[in-house]
PDB file of C-alpha atoms in Angstrom:
ATOM      1  CA  LEU A   1      21.856  -5.181  18.127  1.00 77.00           C
ATOM      2  CA  SER A   2      23.967  -6.450  21.108  1.00 76.00           C
ATOM      3  CA  THR A   3      26.732  -7.897  19.019  1.00 76.00           C
ATOM      4  CA  ILE A   4      27.257  -4.818  17.072  1.00 68.00           C
ATOM      5  CA  GLN A   5      27.624  -2.366  20.216  1.00 62.00           C
ATOM      6  CA  PRO A   6      31.255  -1.483  19.276  1.00 59.00           C
ATOM      7  CA  TYR A   7      30.610  -0.226  16.042  1.00 64.00           C
ATOM      8  CA  SER A   8      30.810   3.610  15.132  1.00 68.00           C
ATOM      9  CA  PRO A   9      27.403   5.057  16.371  1.00 67.00           C
ATOM     10  CA  HIS A  10      27.497   6.263  12.497  1.00 70.00           C
ATOM     11  CA  ASP A  11      27.580   2.346  11.123  1.00 78.00           C
ATOM     12  CA  PRO A  12      24.781   1.815   8.615  1.00 79.00           C
ATOM     13  CA  ALA A  13      23.514  -1.723  10.730  1.00 81.00           C
ATOM     14  CA  LEU A  14      23.590   0.033  13.810  1.00 84.00           C
ATOM     15  CA  ILE A  15      21.297   2.839  12.869  1.00 87.00           C
ATOM     16  CA  ASN A  16      18.913   0.528  11.173  1.00 87.00           C
ATOM     17  CA  LEU A  17      18.742  -2.210  13.891  1.00 90.00           C
ATOM     18  CA  GLN A  18      18.301   0.287  16.451  1.00 91.00           C
ATOM     19  CA  THR A  19      15.034   1.665  13.989  1.00 92.00           C
ATOM     20  CA  HIS A  20      13.802  -1.192  13.558  1.00 93.00           C
ATOM     21  CA  LEU A  21      14.085  -2.287  17.316  1.00 95.00           C
ATOM     22  CA  ALA A  22      12.059   1.032  18.122  1.00 95.00           C
ATOM     23  CA  GLU A  23       9.357   0.465  15.931  1.00 92.00           C
ATOM     24  CA  LEU A  24       9.163  -2.964  17.318  1.00 93.00           C
ATOM     25  CA  TYR A  25       8.577  -0.884  20.791  1.00 94.00           C
ATOM     26  CA  MET A  26       6.332   1.560  19.207  1.00 90.00           C
ATOM     27  CA  ALA A  27       4.016  -1.656  17.933  1.00 82.00           C
ATOM     28  CA  GLU A  28       3.783  -2.990  21.263  1.00 83.00           C
ATOM     29  CA  MET A  29       2.949   0.315  22.866  1.00 81.00           C
ATOM     30  CA  ARG A  30       6.288   0.779  24.606  1.00 92.00           C
ATOM     31  CA  PRO A  31       7.040   4.322  23.739  1.00 94.00           C
ATOM     32  CA  GLU A  32       9.390   4.646  26.477  1.00 96.00           C
ATOM     33  CA  ASP A  33      11.737   1.831  25.565  1.00 96.00           C
ATOM     34  CA  ALA A  34      11.763   3.329  22.112  1.00 97.00           C
ATOM     35  CA  GLU A  35      12.253   7.185  22.341  1.00 97.00           C
ATOM     36  CA  PRO A  36      16.212   6.583  23.755  1.00 96.00           C
ATOM     37  CA  LEU A  37      17.016   3.933  20.811  1.00 94.00           C
ATOM     38  CA  LEU A  38      15.620   6.725  18.324  1.00 96.00           C
ATOM     39  CA  ARG A  39      17.014   9.810  20.149  1.00 96.00           C
ATOM     40  CA  ARG A  40      20.609   7.923  19.716  1.00 92.00           C
ATOM     41  CA  THR A  41      19.844   7.448  15.928  1.00 92.00           C
ATOM     42  CA  LEU A  42      18.922  10.986  15.789  1.00 93.00           C
ATOM     43  CA  GLY A  43      21.778  12.471  17.074  1.00 92.00           C
ATOM     44  CA  ALA A  44      24.070   9.798  15.085  1.00 90.00           C
ATOM     45  CA  LEU A  45      22.097  10.920  11.636  1.00 90.00           C
ATOM     46  CA  ARG A  46      22.592  14.716  12.175  1.00 88.00           C
ATOM     47  CA  ARG A  47      25.924  14.444  13.460  1.00 88.00           C
ATOM     48  CA  ALA A  48      27.179  12.714   9.930  1.00 83.00           C
ATOM     49  CA  ALA A  49      28.856  14.368   7.446  1.00 78.00           C
ATOM     50  CA  SER A  50      26.309  13.966   4.766  1.00 79.00           C
ATOM     51  CA  PRO A  51      23.119  12.335   6.787  1.00 76.00           C
ATOM     52  CA  HIS A  52      20.947  10.620   4.730  1.00 86.00           C
ATOM     53  CA  TRP A  53      17.329  12.629   4.609  1.00 89.00           C
ATOM     54  CA  LEU A  54      15.634   9.636   4.306  1.00 89.00           C
ATOM     55  CA  LEU A  55      16.933   7.934   7.736  1.00 90.00           C
ATOM     56  CA  VAL A  56      16.404  11.659   9.302  1.00 93.00           C
ATOM     57  CA  ALA A  57      12.982  11.892   8.137  1.00 93.00           C
ATOM     58  CA  ARG A  58      11.957   8.169   9.524  1.00 92.00           C
ATOM     59  CA  ALA A  59      13.424   9.046  13.008  1.00 94.00           C
ATOM     60  CA  GLU A  60      11.868  12.363  13.098  1.00 95.00           C
ATOM     61  CA  GLU A  61       8.583  10.698  12.432  1.00 93.00           C
ATOM     62  CA  ASP A  62       8.874   7.479  14.712  1.00 94.00           C
ATOM     63  CA  LEU A  63      10.318  10.523  17.505  1.00 95.00           C
ATOM     64  CA  ALA A  64       7.132  12.631  16.916  1.00 94.00           C
ATOM     65  CA  LEU A  65       5.140   9.484  17.753  1.00 90.00           C
ATOM     66  CA  THR A  66       6.849   8.491  20.779  1.00 93.00           C
ATOM     67  CA  ASP A  67       6.109  11.459  21.999  1.00 93.00           C
ATOM     68  CA  VAL A  68       2.314  11.673  21.267  1.00 89.00           C
ATOM     69  CA  MET A  69       2.030   8.160  23.133  1.00 88.00           C
ATOM     70  CA  GLN A  70       3.660   9.558  26.020  1.00 92.00           C
ATOM     71  CA  HIS A  71       1.696  12.858  25.975  1.00 90.00           C
ATOM     72  CA  ARG A  72       4.246  15.613  24.861  1.00 91.00           C
ATOM     73  CA  TYR A  73       3.200  17.625  22.790  1.00 89.00           C
ATOM     74  CA  ASP A  74       5.937  20.108  22.501  1.00 88.00           C
ATOM     75  CA  GLU A  75       8.028  18.554  19.929  1.00 94.00           C
ATOM     76  CA  PRO A  76       6.136  16.688  17.628  1.00 94.00           C
ATOM     77  CA  GLU A  77       5.174  19.295  15.655  1.00 94.00           C
ATOM     78  CA  LYS A  78       8.553  20.658  14.927  1.00 95.00           C
ATOM     79  CA  LEU A  79       9.766  17.033  14.207  1.00 96.00           C
ATOM     80  CA  LEU A  80       7.266  16.542  11.273  1.00 95.00           C
ATOM     81  CA  ARG A  81       7.199  19.506   9.756  1.00 95.00           C
ATOM     82  CA  HIS A  82      10.697  19.340   9.516  1.00 95.00           C
ATOM     83  CA  SER A  83      10.481  15.552   7.973  1.00 95.00           C
ATOM     84  CA  GLN A  84       7.988  16.437   5.729  1.00 95.00           C
ATOM     85  CA  GLY A  85      10.157  19.651   3.968  1.00 95.00           C
ATOM     86  CA  LEU A  86      13.235  16.759   3.939  1.00 94.00           C
ATOM     87  CA  ILE A  87      10.563  14.525   1.896  1.00 94.00           C
ATOM     88  CA  GLU A  88       9.529  17.322  -0.146  1.00 94.00           C
ATOM     89  CA  GLY A  89      12.722  18.681  -1.066  1.00 93.00           C
ATOM     90  CA  GLN A  90      13.589  15.415  -2.494  1.00 92.00           C
ATOM     91  CA  LEU A  91      10.914  13.640  -4.042  1.00 92.00           C
ATOM     92  CA  GLY A  92       8.118  16.064  -4.559  1.00 93.00           C
ATOM     93  CA  PRO A  93       4.933  16.951  -2.830  1.00 92.00           C
ATOM     94  CA  ALA A  94       2.998  14.158  -4.355  1.00 89.00           C
ATOM     95  CA  ASN A  95       5.095  11.349  -3.002  1.00 89.00           C
ATOM     96  CA  PRO A  96       3.533   8.341  -1.221  1.00 86.00           C
ATOM     97  CA  ARG A  97       6.348   8.418   1.285  1.00 87.00           C
ATOM     98  CA  LEU A  98       4.992  11.646   2.480  1.00 90.00           C
ATOM     99  CA  THR A  99       1.423  10.027   3.684  1.00 88.00           C
ATOM    100  CA  ASN A 100       3.210   8.501   6.888  1.00 84.00           C
ATOM    101  CA  SER A 101       4.145  12.348   8.204  1.00 89.00           C
ATOM    102  CA  LEU A 102       1.125  13.791   7.032  1.00 92.00           C
ATOM    103  CA  PHE A 103      -0.773  11.414   9.466  1.00 89.00           C
ATOM    104  CA  ALA A 104       1.095  11.466  12.027  1.00 87.00           C
ATOM    105  CA  PHE A 105       0.563  15.278  12.230  1.00 91.00           C
ATOM    106  CA  ALA A 106      -2.882  15.046  11.919  1.00 91.00           C
ATOM    107  CA  ALA A 107      -2.594  12.587  14.951  1.00 86.00           C
ATOM    108  CA  VAL A 108      -0.612  15.373  16.742  1.00 89.00           C
ATOM    109  CA  LEU A 109      -3.085  18.113  15.987  1.00 91.00           C
ATOM    110  CA  THR A 110      -5.805  15.804  16.607  1.00 89.00           C
ATOM    111  CA  ALA A 111      -4.510  15.210  20.154  1.00 86.00           C
ATOM    112  CA  GLU A 112      -4.229  18.831  20.954  1.00 88.00           C
ATOM    113  CA  HIS A 113      -7.688  19.446  20.392  1.00 90.00           C
ATOM    114  CA  ARG A 114      -6.927  21.524  16.973  1.00 93.00           C
ATOM    115  CA  TYR A 115      -9.466  19.596  14.962  1.00 93.00           C
ATOM    116  CA  ALA A 116     -10.186  21.861  12.191  1.00 94.00           C
ATOM    117  CA  GLU A 117      -6.232  22.168  11.441  1.00 95.00           C
ATOM    118  CA  ALA A 118      -5.667  18.449  11.455  1.00 94.00           C
ATOM    119  CA  VAL A 119      -8.317  17.897   8.491  1.00 95.00           C
ATOM    120  CA  ALA A 120      -5.789  19.656   6.006  1.00 95.00           C
ATOM    121  CA  PRO A 121      -3.085  17.038   6.616  1.00 94.00           C
ATOM    122  CA  ALA A 122      -5.368  14.257   6.798  1.00 93.00           C
ATOM    123  CA  GLU A 123      -6.935  14.213   3.727  1.00 94.00           C
ATOM    124  CA  ARG A 124      -3.585  15.535   1.956  1.00 94.00           C
ATOM    125  CA  GLY A 125      -2.757  12.031   2.756  1.00 91.00           C
ATOM    126  CA  TRP A 126      -5.424  10.473   1.519  1.00 90.00           C
ATOM    127  CA  GLN A 127      -5.112  12.296  -1.835  1.00 90.00           C
ATOM    128  CA  ILE A 128      -1.579  11.510  -1.831  1.00 89.00           C
ATOM    129  CA  LEU A 129      -2.618   7.512  -1.590  1.00 85.00           C
ATOM    130  CA  HIS A 130      -5.482   7.489  -4.261  1.00 79.00           C
ATOM    131  CA  GLY A 131      -3.133   9.760  -6.552  1.00 77.00           C
ATOM    132  CA  THR A 132      -0.344   7.189  -6.681  1.00 71.00           C
ATOM    133  CA  ASN A 133      -0.090   4.274  -9.287  1.00 61.00           C
ATOM    134  CA  LEU A 134       1.200   1.801  -6.060  1.00 58.00           C
ATOM    135  CA  SER A 135      -1.014  -0.804  -4.906  1.00 59.00           C
ATOM    136  CA  LEU A 136      -2.168   0.452  -1.523  1.00 59.00           C
ATOM    137  CA  ALA A 137      -1.111  -1.537   1.546  1.00 64.00           C
ATOM    138  CA  LYS A 138      -4.082  -2.233   3.814  1.00 69.00           C
ATOM    139  CA  ALA A 139      -1.700  -1.160   6.670  1.00 68.00           C
ATOM    140  CA  ASP A 140      -1.759   2.476   4.907  1.00 72.00           C
ATOM    141  CA  LEU A 141      -5.442   2.460   4.129  1.00 79.00           C
ATOM    142  CA  ALA A 142      -5.840   1.791   7.879  1.00 79.00           C
ATOM    143  CA  THR A 143      -4.132   4.482   9.218  1.00 76.00           C
ATOM    144  CA  ALA A 144      -5.836   7.259   6.941  1.00 83.00           C
ATOM    145  CA  CYS A 145      -9.105   5.681   7.568  1.00 89.00           C
ATOM    146  CA  THR A 146      -8.752   6.580  11.345  1.00 84.00           C
ATOM    147  CA  ALA A 147      -6.947   9.875  10.753  1.00 84.00           C
ATOM    148  CA  LEU A 148      -9.829  10.907   8.588  1.00 91.00           C
ATOM    149  CA  SER A 149     -12.664   9.169  10.827  1.00 92.00           C
ATOM    150  CA  THR A 150     -11.091  10.913  13.958  1.00 89.00           C
ATOM    151  CA  VAL A 151     -10.934  14.700  12.357  1.00 93.00           C
ATOM    152  CA  TYR A 152     -13.696  14.205  10.653  1.00 95.00           C
ATOM    153  CA  PHE A 153     -16.021  13.609  13.543  1.00 93.00           C
ATOM    154  CA  ARG A 154     -14.794  16.557  15.584  1.00 92.00           C
ATOM    155  CA  VAL A 155     -15.242  18.888  13.167  1.00 95.00           C
ATOM    156  CA  GLY A 156     -18.975  17.691  12.951  1.00 93.00           C
ATOM    157  CA  ARG A 157     -18.669  15.743   9.345  1.00 94.00           C
ATOM    158  CA  THR A 158     -20.052  12.886  11.443  1.00 92.00           C
ATOM    159  CA  GLU A 159     -21.423  10.626   8.510  1.00 91.00           C
ATOM    160  CA  GLU A 160     -18.375  10.606   6.614  1.00 94.00           C
ATOM    161  CA  ALA A 161     -16.925  10.084  10.059  1.00 94.00           C
ATOM    162  CA  LEU A 162     -18.982   6.368  10.564  1.00 94.00           C
ATOM    163  CA  SER A 163     -18.020   5.630   6.936  1.00 94.00           C
ATOM    164  CA  PHE A 164     -13.963   6.129   7.578  1.00 94.00           C
ATOM    165  CA  ALA A 165     -14.325   4.053  11.519  1.00 93.00           C
ATOM    166  CA  ARG A 166     -16.354   1.167   9.826  1.00 93.00           C
ATOM    167  CA  GLN A 167     -13.543   0.799   7.292  1.00 92.00           C
ATOM    168  CA  ALA A 168     -10.980   1.221   9.506  1.00 90.00           C
ATOM    169  CA  VAL A 169     -12.119  -1.532  11.721  1.00 91.00           C
ATOM    170  CA  GLY A 170     -12.268  -4.080   8.686  1.00 90.00           C
ATOM    171  CA  LEU A 171      -8.538  -2.880   7.569  1.00 87.00           C
ATOM    172  CA  ALA A 172      -6.965  -2.948  11.463  1.00 86.00           C
ATOM    173  CA  GLU A 173      -8.229  -6.879  11.425  1.00 87.00           C
ATOM    174  CA  ALA A 174      -6.414  -7.245   7.982  1.00 85.00           C
ATOM    175  CA  VAL A 175      -3.420  -5.877   9.437  1.00 82.00           C
ATOM    176  CA  VAL A 176      -2.858  -7.033  12.647  1.00 79.00           C
ATOM    177  CA  GLY A 177      -5.650  -9.441  13.927  1.00 83.00           C
ATOM    178  CA  ARG A 178      -8.825  -9.347  15.771  1.00 83.00           C
ATOM    179  CA  ASN A 179      -7.021  -9.622  19.427  1.00 84.00           C
ATOM    180  CA  HIS A 180      -4.949  -6.327  19.427  1.00 83.00           C
ATOM    181  CA  PRO A 181      -5.144  -3.027  20.961  1.00 82.00           C
ATOM    182  CA  CYS A 182      -5.582  -1.477  17.547  1.00 81.00           C
ATOM    183  CA  VAL A 183      -8.313  -3.212  16.655  1.00 88.00           C
ATOM    184  CA  VAL A 184     -10.326  -2.429  20.227  1.00 89.00           C
ATOM    185  CA  ARG A 185      -9.519   1.301  19.575  1.00 86.00           C
ATOM    186  CA  CYS A 186     -11.135   1.368  16.376  1.00 89.00           C
ATOM    187  CA  LEU A 187     -14.229  -0.595  17.347  1.00 92.00           C
ATOM    188  CA  SER A 188     -14.583   2.059  20.474  1.00 91.00           C
ATOM    189  CA  ASN A 189     -14.238   4.913  17.963  1.00 90.00           C
ATOM    190  CA  TYR A 190     -17.138   3.275  15.653  1.00 93.00           C
ATOM    191  CA  ALA A 191     -19.067   2.817  18.290  1.00 93.00           C
ATOM    192  CA  TYR A 192     -18.458   6.123  20.003  1.00 92.00           C
ATOM    193  CA  ILE A 193     -19.824   7.539  16.416  1.00 93.00           C
ATOM    194  CA  LEU A 194     -22.621   5.241  16.100  1.00 93.00           C
ATOM    195  CA  LYS A 195     -24.113   6.185  20.213  1.00 92.00           C
ATOM    196  CA  HIS A 196     -23.653  10.073  18.882  1.00 91.00           C
ATOM    197  CA  LEU A 197     -25.770   9.480  15.798  1.00 90.00           C
ATOM    198  CA  GLY A 198     -28.509   8.474  17.907  1.00 92.00           C
ATOM    199  CA  ARG A 199     -27.672   4.512  16.636  1.00 94.00           C
ATOM    200  CA  LYS A 200     -27.794   3.266  20.485  1.00 94.00           C
ATOM    201  CA  ASP A 201     -27.708  -0.724  20.101  1.00 95.00           C
ATOM    202  CA  GLU A 202     -25.443  -0.830  17.223  1.00 95.00           C
ATOM    203  CA  ALA A 203     -22.929   1.283  19.486  1.00 94.00           C
ATOM    204  CA  LYS A 204     -23.559  -1.238  22.329  1.00 95.00           C
ATOM    205  CA  GLU A 205     -22.794  -4.521  20.351  1.00 95.00           C
ATOM    206  CA  ILE A 206     -19.768  -2.837  18.979  1.00 94.00           C
ATOM    207  CA  GLN A 207     -18.431  -1.883  22.174  1.00 94.00           C
ATOM    208  CA  LYS A 208     -19.394  -4.799  23.673  1.00 94.00           C
ATOM    209  CA  ARG A 209     -17.017  -6.884  20.924  1.00 92.00           C
ATOM    210  CA  ALA A 210     -14.138  -4.249  21.724  1.00 92.00           C
ATOM    211  CA  ASP A 211     -14.590  -4.994  25.638  1.00 92.00           C
ATOM    212  CA  GLU A 212     -14.265  -8.509  25.263  1.00 93.00           C
ATOM    213  CA  ILE A 213     -11.519  -8.268  23.110  1.00 92.00           C
ATOM    214  CA  ALA A 214      -9.818  -6.179  25.505  1.00 89.00           C
ATOM    215  CA  LYS A 215     -10.252  -8.897  28.107  1.00 89.00           C
ATOM    216  CA  THR A 216      -7.959 -10.956  26.815  1.00 88.00           C
ATOM    217  CA  LEU A 217      -5.364  -8.591  26.210  1.00 82.00           C
ATOM    218  CA  PRO A 218      -2.480  -7.714  28.989  1.00 74.00           C
ATOM    219  CA  SER A 219      -3.592  -5.197  31.580  1.00 67.00           C
ATOM    220  CA  GLY A 220      -2.867  -1.654  29.818  1.00 60.00           C
ATOM    221  CA  ALA A 221      -2.245  -2.414  26.463  1.00 58.00           C
ATOM    222  CA  VAL A 222      -5.291  -0.917  25.436  1.00 59.00           C
ATOM    223  CA  ASP A 223      -4.938   2.509  27.246  1.00 52.00           C
ATOM    224  CA  GLY A 224      -1.311   2.586  26.011  1.00 44.00           C
ATOM    225  CA  ASN A 225      -2.573   2.998  22.330  1.00 41.00           C
ATOM    226  CA  THR A 226      -3.349   6.655  22.278  1.00 39.00           C
ATOM    227  CA  VAL A 227      -2.854   6.900  18.851  1.00 41.00           C
ATOM    228  CA  ASN A 228      -4.045   4.393  16.567  1.00 39.00           C
ATOM    229  CA  ILE A 229      -1.142   5.791  13.522  1.00 37.00           C
ATOM    230  CA  ALA A 230       1.467   4.833  16.115  1.00 36.00           C
ATOM    231  CA  ALA A 231       0.439   1.052  16.018  1.00 36.00           C
ATOM    232  CA  LEU A 232      -0.097   0.782  12.368  1.00 36.00           C
ATOM    233  CA  HIS A 233       2.798   3.027  11.425  1.00 36.00           C
TER     234      HIS A 233
END
């Protein structure tokens, strides 16, 4: 990235590199480093004579997630609604590209304790994934399971929540390996639901596993992982 800084802010190579670096920062739970890159990218795209709608949508989704990771909720809903509108307008209402924005939107609503509202975008994203003829990536499925387990638990659909939480653990491990903050969060979510259902012995074993992984991670790594969707995006 440093080798092309003299280029125009609208240069496609610069925009792509800034986006990729920002997403790496997000995966490392460094939203404060990702945010300025994304704001710079989004500003350049919006000022372009013919902004590429897909790049704008992607930058808006990523920026919304960095806000949520930093516990800021004023901006994300507007960004995600706009990104969904761009994608639907170009690709239609059932395109798999919509799922990123839908699950991110579900995460935002959940973080704001708007649980009943979060069910619809999470379920719509799941339906789109399963309605496509494309092979489903484990990362997409992990994102979907995480979103659905959270919103179902919060609206009292605990058996469904448990099923999706269990699936999320296995899929997250397949995507990022066993020793990762995402896996710790998924295990903790699974344990919490088990405990809520009265299955305390199982819950203790799952939480013990989560705690053992957390001890091997850098300080603050797990606490920074406020939304599994962000890490698996």
